Short mmCIF file of C-alpha atoms and ligand atoms in Angstrom, two decimals:
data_model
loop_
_atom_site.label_atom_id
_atom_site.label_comp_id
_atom_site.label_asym_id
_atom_site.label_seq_id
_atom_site.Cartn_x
_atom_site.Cartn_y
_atom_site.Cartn_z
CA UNK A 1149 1.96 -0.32 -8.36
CA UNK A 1150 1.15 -3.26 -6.44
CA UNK A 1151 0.74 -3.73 -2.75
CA UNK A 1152 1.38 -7.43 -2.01
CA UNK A 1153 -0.33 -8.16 1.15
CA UNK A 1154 -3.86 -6.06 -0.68
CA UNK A 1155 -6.98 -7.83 1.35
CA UNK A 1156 -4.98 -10.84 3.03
CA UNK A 1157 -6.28 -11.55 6.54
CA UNK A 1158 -6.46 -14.47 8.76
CA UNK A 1159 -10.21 -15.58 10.28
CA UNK A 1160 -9.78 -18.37 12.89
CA UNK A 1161 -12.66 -19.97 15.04
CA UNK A 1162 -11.41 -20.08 18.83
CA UNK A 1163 -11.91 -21.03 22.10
CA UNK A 1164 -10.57 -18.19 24.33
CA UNK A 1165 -10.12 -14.94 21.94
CA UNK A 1166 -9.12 -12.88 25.11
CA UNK A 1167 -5.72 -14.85 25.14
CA UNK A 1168 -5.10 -15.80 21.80
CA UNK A 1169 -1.52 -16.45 20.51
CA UNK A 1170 -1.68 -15.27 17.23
CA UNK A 1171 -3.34 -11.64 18.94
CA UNK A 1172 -0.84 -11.34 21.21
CA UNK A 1173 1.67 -11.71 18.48
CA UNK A 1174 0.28 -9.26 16.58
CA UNK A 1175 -0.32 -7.13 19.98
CA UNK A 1176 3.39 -7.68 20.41
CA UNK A 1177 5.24 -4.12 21.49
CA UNK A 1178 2.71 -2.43 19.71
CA UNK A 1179 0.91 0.40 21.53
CA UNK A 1180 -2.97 -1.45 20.92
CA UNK A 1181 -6.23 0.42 21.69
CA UNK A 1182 -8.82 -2.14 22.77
CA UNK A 1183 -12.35 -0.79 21.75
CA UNK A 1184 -16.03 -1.56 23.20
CA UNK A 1185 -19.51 -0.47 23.05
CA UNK A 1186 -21.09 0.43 27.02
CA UNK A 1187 -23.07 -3.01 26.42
CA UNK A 1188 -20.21 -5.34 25.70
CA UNK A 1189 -17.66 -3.83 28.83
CA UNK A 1190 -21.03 -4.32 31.53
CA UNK A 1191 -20.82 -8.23 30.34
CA UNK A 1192 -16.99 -9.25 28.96
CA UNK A 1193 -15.65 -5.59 30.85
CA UNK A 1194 -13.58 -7.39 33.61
CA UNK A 1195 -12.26 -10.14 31.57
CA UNK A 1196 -11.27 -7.64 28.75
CA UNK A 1197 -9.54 -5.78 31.54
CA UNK A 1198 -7.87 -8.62 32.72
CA UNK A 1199 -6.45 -9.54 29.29
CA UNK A 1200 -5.70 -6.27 27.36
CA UNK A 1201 -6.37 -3.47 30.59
CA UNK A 1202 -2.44 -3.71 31.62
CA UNK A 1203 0.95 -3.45 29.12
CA UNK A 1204 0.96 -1.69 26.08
CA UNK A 1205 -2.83 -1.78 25.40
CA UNK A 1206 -5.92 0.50 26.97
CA UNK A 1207 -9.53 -0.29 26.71
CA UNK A 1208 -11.93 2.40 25.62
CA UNK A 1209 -15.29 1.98 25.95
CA UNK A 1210 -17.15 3.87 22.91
CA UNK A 1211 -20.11 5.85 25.15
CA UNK A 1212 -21.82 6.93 22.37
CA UNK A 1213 -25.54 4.88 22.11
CA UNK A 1214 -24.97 1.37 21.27
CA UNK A 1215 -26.55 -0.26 18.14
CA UNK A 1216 -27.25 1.55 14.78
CA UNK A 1217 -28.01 4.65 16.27
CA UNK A 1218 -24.40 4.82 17.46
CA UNK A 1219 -23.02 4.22 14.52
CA UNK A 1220 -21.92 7.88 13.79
CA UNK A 1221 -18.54 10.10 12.34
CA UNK A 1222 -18.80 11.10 15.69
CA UNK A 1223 -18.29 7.77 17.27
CA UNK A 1224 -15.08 7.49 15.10
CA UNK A 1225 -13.78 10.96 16.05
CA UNK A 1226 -13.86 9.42 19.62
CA UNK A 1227 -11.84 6.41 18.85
CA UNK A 1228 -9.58 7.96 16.77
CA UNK A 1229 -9.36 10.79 19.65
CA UNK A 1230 -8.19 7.76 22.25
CA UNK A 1231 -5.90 6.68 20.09
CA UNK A 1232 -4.39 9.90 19.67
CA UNK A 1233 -4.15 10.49 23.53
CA UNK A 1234 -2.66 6.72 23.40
CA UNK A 1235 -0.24 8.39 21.29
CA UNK A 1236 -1.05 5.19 19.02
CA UNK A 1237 1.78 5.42 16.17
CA UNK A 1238 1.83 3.96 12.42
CA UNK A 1239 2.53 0.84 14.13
CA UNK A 1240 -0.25 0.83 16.35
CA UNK A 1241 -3.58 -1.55 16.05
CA UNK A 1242 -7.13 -1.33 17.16
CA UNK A 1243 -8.84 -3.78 18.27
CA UNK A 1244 -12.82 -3.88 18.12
CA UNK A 1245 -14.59 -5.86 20.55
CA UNK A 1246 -18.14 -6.18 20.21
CA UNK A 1247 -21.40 -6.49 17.59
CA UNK A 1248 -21.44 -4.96 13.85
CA UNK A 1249 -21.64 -1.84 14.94
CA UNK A 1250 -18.54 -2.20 16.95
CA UNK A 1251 -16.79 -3.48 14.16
CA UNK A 1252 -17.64 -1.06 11.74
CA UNK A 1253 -16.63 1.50 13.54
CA UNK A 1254 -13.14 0.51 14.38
CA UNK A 1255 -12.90 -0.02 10.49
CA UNK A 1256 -13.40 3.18 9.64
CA UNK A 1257 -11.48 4.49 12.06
CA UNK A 1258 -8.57 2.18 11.56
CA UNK A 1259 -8.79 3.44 8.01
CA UNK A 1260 -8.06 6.97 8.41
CA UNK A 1261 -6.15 7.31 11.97
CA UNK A 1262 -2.86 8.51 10.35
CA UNK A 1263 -3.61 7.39 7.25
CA UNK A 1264 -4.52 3.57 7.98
CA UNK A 1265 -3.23 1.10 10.92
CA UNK A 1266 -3.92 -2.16 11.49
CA UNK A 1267 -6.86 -3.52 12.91
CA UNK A 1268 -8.17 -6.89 14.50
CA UNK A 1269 -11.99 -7.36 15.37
CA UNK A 1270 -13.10 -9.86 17.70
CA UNK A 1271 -16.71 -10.11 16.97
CA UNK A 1272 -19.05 -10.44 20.20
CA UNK A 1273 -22.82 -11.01 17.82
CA UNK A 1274 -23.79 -13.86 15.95
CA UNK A 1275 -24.72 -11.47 13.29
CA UNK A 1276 -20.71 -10.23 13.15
CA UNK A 1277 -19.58 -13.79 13.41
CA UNK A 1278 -21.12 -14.94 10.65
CA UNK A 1279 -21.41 -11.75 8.47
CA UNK A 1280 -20.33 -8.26 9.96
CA UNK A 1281 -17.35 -8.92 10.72
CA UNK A 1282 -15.80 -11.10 7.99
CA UNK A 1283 -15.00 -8.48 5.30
CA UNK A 1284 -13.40 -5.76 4.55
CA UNK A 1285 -15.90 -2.87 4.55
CA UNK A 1286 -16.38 -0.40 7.35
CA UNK A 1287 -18.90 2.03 7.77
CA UNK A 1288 -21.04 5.06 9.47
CA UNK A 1289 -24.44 5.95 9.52
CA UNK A 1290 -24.80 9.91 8.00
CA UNK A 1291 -27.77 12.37 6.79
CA UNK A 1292 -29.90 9.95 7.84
CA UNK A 1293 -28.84 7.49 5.18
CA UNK A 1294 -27.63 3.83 6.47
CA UNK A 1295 -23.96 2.75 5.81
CA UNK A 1296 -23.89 6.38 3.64
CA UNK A 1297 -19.78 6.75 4.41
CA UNK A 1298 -17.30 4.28 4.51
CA UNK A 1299 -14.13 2.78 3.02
CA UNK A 1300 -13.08 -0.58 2.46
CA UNK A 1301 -9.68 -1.34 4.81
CA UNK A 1302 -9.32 -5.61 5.67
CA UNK A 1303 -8.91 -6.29 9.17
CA UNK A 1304 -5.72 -8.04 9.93
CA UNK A 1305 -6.90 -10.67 12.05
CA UNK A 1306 -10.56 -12.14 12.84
CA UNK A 1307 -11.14 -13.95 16.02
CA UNK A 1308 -14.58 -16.00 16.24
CA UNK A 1309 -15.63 -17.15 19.50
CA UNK A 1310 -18.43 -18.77 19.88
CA UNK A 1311 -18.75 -18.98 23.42
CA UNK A 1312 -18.90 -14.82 23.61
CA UNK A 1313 -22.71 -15.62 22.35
CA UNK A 1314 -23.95 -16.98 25.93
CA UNK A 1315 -24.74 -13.61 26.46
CA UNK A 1316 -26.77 -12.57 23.32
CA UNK A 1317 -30.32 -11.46 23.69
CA UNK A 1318 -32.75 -14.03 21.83
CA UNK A 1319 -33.54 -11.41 18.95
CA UNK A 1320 -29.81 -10.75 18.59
CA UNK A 1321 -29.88 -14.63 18.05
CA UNK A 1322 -32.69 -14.65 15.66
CA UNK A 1323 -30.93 -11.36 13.28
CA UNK A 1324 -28.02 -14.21 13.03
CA UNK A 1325 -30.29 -16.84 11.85
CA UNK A 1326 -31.65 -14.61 9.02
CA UNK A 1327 -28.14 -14.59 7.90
CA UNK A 1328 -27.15 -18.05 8.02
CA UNK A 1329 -30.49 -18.78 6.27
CA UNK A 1330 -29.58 -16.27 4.00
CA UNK A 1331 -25.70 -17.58 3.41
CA UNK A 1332 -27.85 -20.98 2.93
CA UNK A 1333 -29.90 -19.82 0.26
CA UNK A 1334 -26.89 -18.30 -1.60
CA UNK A 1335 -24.71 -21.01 -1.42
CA UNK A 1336 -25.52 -24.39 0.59
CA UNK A 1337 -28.23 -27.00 1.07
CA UNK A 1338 -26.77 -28.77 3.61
CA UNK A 1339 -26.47 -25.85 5.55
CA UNK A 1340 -29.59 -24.70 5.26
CA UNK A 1341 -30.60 -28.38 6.50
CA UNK A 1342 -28.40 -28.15 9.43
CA UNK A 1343 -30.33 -25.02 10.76
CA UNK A 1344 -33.73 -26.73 9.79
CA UNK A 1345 -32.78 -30.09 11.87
CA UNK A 1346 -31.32 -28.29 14.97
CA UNK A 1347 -32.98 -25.22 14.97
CA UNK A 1348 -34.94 -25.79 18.39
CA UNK A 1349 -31.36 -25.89 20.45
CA UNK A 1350 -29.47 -23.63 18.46
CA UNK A 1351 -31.78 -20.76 19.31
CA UNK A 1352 -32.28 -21.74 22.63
CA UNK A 1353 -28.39 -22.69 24.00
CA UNK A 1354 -27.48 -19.20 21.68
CA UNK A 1355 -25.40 -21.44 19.70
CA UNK A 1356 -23.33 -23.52 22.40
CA UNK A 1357 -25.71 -26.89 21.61
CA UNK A 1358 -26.08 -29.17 20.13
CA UNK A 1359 -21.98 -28.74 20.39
CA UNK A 1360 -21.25 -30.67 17.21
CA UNK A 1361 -24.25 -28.35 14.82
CA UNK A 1362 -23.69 -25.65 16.78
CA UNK A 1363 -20.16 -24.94 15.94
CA UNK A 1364 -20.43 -26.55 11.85
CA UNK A 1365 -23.28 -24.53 11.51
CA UNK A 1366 -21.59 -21.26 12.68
CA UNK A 1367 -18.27 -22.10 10.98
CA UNK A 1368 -19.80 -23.16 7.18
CA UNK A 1369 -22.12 -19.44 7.77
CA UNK A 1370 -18.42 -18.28 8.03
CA UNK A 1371 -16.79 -19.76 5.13
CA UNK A 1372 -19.42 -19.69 2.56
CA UNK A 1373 -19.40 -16.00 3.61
CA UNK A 1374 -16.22 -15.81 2.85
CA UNK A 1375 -15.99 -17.42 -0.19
CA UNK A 1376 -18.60 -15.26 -1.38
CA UNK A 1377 -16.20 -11.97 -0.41
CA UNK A 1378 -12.92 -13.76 -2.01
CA UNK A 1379 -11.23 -12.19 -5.10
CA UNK A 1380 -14.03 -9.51 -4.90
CA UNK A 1381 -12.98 -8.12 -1.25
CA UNK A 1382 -13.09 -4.41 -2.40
CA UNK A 1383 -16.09 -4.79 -5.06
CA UNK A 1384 -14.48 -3.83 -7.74
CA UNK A 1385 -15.00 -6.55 -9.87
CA UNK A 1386 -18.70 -7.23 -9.80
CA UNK A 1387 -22.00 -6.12 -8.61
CA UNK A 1388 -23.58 -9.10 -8.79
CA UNK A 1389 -23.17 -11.07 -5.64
CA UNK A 1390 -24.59 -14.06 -4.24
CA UNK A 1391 -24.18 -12.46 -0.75
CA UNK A 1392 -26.67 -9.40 -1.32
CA UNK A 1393 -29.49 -12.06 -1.20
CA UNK A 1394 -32.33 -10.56 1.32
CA UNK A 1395 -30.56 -7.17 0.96
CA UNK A 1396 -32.78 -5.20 -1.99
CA UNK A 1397 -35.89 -4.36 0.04
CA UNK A 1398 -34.42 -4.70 3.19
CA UNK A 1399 -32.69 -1.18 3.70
CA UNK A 1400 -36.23 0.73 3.11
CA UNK A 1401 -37.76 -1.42 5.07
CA UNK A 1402 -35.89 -0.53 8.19
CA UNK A 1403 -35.65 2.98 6.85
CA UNK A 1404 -39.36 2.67 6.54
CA UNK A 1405 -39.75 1.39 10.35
CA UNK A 1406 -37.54 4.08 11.48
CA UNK A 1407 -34.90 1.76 12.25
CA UNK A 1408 -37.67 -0.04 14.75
CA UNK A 1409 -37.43 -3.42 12.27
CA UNK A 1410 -33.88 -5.00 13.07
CA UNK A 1411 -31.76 -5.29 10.06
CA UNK A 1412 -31.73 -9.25 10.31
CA UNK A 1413 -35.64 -9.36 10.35
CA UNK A 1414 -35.52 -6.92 7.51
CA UNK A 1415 -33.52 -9.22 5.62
CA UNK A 1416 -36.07 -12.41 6.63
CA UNK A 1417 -38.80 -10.76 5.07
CA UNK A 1418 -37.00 -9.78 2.16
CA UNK A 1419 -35.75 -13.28 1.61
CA UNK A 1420 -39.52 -14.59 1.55
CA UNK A 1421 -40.54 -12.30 -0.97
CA UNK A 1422 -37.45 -13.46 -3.03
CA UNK A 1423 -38.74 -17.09 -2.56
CA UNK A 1424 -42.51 -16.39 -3.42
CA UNK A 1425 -41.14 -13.80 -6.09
CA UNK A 1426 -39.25 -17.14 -7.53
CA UNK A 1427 -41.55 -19.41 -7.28
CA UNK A 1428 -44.50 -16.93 -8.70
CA UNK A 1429 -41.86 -16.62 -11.82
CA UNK A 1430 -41.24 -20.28 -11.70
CA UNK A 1431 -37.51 -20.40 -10.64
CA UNK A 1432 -38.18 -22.12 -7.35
CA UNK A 1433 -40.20 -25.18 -7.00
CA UNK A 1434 -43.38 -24.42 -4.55
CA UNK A 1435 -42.32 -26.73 -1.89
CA UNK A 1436 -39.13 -25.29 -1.51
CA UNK A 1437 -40.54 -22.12 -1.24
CA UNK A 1438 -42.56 -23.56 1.41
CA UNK A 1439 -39.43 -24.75 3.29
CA UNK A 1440 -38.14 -21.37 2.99
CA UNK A 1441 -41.26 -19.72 4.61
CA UNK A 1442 -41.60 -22.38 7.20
CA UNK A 1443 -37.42 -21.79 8.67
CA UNK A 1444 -37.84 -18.52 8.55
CA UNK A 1445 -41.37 -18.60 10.37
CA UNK A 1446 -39.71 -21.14 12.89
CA UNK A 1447 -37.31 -18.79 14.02
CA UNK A 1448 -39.40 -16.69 15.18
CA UNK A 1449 -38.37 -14.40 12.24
CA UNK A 1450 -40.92 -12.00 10.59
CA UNK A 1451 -41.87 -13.04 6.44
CA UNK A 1452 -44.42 -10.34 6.10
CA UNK A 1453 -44.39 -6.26 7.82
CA UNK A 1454 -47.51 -4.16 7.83
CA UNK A 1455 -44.92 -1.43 6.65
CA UNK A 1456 -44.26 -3.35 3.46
CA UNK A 1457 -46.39 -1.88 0.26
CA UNK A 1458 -46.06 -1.95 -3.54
CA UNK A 1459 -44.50 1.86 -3.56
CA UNK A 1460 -41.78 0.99 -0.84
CA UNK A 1461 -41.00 -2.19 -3.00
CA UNK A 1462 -40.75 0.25 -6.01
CA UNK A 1463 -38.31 2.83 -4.20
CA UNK A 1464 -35.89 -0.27 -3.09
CA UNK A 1465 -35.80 -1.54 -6.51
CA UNK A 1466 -34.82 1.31 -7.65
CA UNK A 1467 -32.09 2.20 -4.77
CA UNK A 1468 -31.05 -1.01 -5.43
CA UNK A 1469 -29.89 -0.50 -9.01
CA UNK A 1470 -28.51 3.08 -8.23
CA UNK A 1471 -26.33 0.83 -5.59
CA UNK A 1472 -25.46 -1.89 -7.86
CA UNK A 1473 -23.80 0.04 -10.71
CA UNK A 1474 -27.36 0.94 -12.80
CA UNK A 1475 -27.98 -2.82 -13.25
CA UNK A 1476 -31.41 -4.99 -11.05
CA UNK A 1477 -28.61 -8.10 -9.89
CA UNK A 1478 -31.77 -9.04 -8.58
CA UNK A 1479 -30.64 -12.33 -6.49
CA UNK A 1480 -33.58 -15.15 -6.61
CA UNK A 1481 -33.45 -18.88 -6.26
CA UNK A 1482 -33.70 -21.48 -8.11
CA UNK A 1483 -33.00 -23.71 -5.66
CA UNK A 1484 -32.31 -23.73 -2.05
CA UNK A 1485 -28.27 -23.25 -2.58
CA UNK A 1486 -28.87 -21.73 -6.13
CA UNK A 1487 -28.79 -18.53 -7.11
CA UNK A 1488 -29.87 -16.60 -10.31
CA UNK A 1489 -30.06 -13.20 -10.87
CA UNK A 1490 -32.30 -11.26 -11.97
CA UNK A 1491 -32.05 -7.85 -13.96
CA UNK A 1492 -35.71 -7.42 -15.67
CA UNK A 1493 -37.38 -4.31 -13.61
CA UNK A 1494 -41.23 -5.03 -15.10
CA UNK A 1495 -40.55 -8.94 -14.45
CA UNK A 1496 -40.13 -8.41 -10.76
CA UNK A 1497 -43.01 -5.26 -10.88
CA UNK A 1498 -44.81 -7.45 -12.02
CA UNK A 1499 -44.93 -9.64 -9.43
CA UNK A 1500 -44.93 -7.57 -6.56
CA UNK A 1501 -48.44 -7.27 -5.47
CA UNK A 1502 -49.18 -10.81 -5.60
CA UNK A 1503 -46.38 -11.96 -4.02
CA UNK A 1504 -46.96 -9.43 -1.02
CA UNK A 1505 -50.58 -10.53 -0.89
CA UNK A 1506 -49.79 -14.40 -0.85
CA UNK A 1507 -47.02 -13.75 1.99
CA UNK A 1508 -49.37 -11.19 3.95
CA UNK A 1509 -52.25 -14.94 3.28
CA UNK A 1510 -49.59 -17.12 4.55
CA UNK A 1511 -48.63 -14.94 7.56
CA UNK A 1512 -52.02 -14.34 9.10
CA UNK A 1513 -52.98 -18.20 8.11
CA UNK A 1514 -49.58 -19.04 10.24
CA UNK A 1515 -50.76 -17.02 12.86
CA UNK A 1516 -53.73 -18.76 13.14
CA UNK A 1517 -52.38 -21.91 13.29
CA UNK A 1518 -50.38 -21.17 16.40
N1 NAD B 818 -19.06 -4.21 7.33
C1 NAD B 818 -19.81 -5.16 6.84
O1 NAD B 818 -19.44 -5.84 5.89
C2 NAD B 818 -21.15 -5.43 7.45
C3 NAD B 818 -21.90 -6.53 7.03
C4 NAD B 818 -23.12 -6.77 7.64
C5 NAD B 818 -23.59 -5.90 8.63
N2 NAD B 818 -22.83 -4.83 9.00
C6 NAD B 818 -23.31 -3.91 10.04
O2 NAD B 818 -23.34 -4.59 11.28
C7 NAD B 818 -24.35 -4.01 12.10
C8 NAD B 818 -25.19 -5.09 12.70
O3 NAD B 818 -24.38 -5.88 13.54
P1 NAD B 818 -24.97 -6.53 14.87
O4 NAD B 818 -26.20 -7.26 14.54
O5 NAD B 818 -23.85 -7.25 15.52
O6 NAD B 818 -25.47 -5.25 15.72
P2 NAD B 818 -24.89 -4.48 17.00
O7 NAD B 818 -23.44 -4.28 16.90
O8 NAD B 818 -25.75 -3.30 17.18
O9 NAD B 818 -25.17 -5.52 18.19
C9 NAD B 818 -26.49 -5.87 18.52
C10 NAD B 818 -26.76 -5.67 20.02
O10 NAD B 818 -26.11 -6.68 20.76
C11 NAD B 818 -25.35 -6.10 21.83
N3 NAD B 818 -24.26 -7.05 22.08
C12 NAD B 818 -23.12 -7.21 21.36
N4 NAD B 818 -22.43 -8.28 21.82
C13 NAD B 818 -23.13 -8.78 22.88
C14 NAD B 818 -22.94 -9.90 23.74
N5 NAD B 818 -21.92 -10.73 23.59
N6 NAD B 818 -23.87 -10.11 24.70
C15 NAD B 818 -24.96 -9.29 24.82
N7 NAD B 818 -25.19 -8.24 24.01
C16 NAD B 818 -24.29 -7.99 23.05
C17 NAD B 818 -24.98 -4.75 21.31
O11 NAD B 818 -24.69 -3.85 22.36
C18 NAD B 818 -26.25 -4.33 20.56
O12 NAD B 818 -27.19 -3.81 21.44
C19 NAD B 818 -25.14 -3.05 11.21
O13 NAD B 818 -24.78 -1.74 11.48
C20 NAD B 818 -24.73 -3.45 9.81
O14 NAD B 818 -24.80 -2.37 8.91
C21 NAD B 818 -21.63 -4.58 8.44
ZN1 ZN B 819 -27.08 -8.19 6.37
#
């Protein structure tokens, strides 16, 4: 049996997502349940009102904590109980409004609210504009496990607008910039040159200047991301993706933090042990690694966490390969834009110690400097 329209899904970069033709098209005479976290209705709350508060659609503001510890089964019972009292039908659509978490959890909700209905996510975090919420993968938080249930359901539509990133705290800011750096590692030089050149006013206009870097650098993050997800949207082809570069040590290292390390500095530091684990193994030319330290570093992003030993490297190897299908799919570089994987357990052991030694060197000789 085949089901034609399986994972297709428009993402368009905007300037006004609150009154955007295509979503109102898809809005249409459909009853629409407009979702946000407490955070995102205090600082877009009267313009969402304005746009979707009247008509067909209702905004419900998700009261549950905001961030990842919010990101519970319970938080979807309560969207899926508005929609219900919304009397939202097979027709119906939810919209999500708001950072990762956001996202996610209109996903999985979307996914089993009678069955499935359609969903459009309008992405209010760097981090979901560039990452979060591109795919197709929803998700909760459960037994104290990250991302432990969750279903894979594609969005219908994706708005990106910048603009909705005035607001951002710095740090938010920063968790994107792992990302792109990380996208940049995976997939593009000239991307990660881009962030290198203008990262000064990036970080500081929160992505509205300089206007021309601002907006390539935001919309290649985008596509490269989403070339990375195409024609294996539901992972069922491969385990080995360019995309889970800075994502092997980084889950137990937030676990490890008790969720006190934000998941984009998690993945910085895990992406500078990839570069000192490929240069130590020769993949990576030293001055590349260097480059890779030094962004990273720049943007005020952590390479090295007290948290970080040998044993915790260990565990997240091994959760890794439970993850990926009982294979390493380690992802190194071998250049900056060039992947290679790798799948030899002892190679990487091997390497561990002095790679954490020469980051936890370079990080106290950095903070010297400064
Ligand atoms: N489904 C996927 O494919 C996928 C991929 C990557 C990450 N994720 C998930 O995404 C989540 C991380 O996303 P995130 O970084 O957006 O976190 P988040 O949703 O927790 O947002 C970060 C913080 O920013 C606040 N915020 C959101 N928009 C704002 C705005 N415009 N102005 C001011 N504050 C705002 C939020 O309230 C929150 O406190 C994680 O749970 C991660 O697992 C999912
Ligand atoms: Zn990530």
């Amino acid at each position: 049996m085949r089901h034609g329209q399986r994972g297709e899904y428009a993402v368009r970069c905007v300037e006004d997502a609150f009154h955007d033709r295509e979503l109102e098209a898809l809005l249409g005479q459909r009853r629409a349940l407009i979702v946000v976290s407490p955070t995102v209705e205090r600082i877009l709350g009267s313009r969402i009102h304005d746009a979707f508060g009247s008509g067909t659609g209702r905004v419900l503001c998700i009261r549950s904590s905001s961030g990842e510890t919010g990101k519970t089964f319970s938080a979807v019972e309560t969207i899926c109980r508005g929609a219900l009292a919304l009397r939202l039908d097979r027709r119906g659509v939810i919209v999500a409004i708001g950072g990762g978490v956001c996202c996610d959890l209109v996903t999985v909700a979307a996914s089993l609210y009678r069955r499935g209905v359609l969903h459009a996510r309008i992405p209010t975090t760097l981090v979901g504009q560039i990452d979060a919420g591109l795919g197709a993968k929803g998700a909760v938080n459960f037994a104290g496990r990250k991302n432990a249930l969750g279903c894979y359901h594609p969005p219908k539509l994706v708005l990106l607008d910048r603009a909705l990133l005035r607001s951002l705290p710095l740090e938010e800011i920063r968790c994107g910039i792992a990302e792109i750096i990380k996208m940049a590692l995976a997939s593009d030089p000239e991307l990660f040159e881009a962030v290198e050149t203008h990262l000064g006013v990036l970080l500081a206009s929160r992505f509205q200047a300089p206007d021309g870097a601002a907006q390539q650098v935001t919309e290649v993050a985008a596509r490269r991301m989403l070339e990375a997800l195409q024609g294996n949207l539901f992972e069922d082809r491969s385990l080995r993706r360019t995309v889970d570069a800075g994502h092997t040590f980084s889950p137990a290292l937030e676990a490890a933090s008790g969720f006190a390390l934000r998941h984009g500095e998690a993945v910085a530091i895990d992406l500078a042990l990839c570069a000192v684990i490929s240069k130590r193994l020769g993949l990576l030319a030293s001055g590349e690694c260097e480059r890779v330290l030094r962004l990273i570093d720049s943007a005020g992003l952590p390479i090295y966490s007290g948290d970080f030993t040998e044993d915790l490297a260990r565990t997240a190897l091994q959760e890794a390969i439970a993850h990926r299908g009982g294979r390493l799919h380690l992802p190194l570089f071998q250049e900056i834009g060039r992947v290679s994987f790798l799948e030899s357990v002892a190679a990487v052991d091997h390497e561990i110690a002095s790679a954490l030694e020469e980051l936890s060197n370079w990080h106290t000789s950095a903070v010297a400097v400064s």
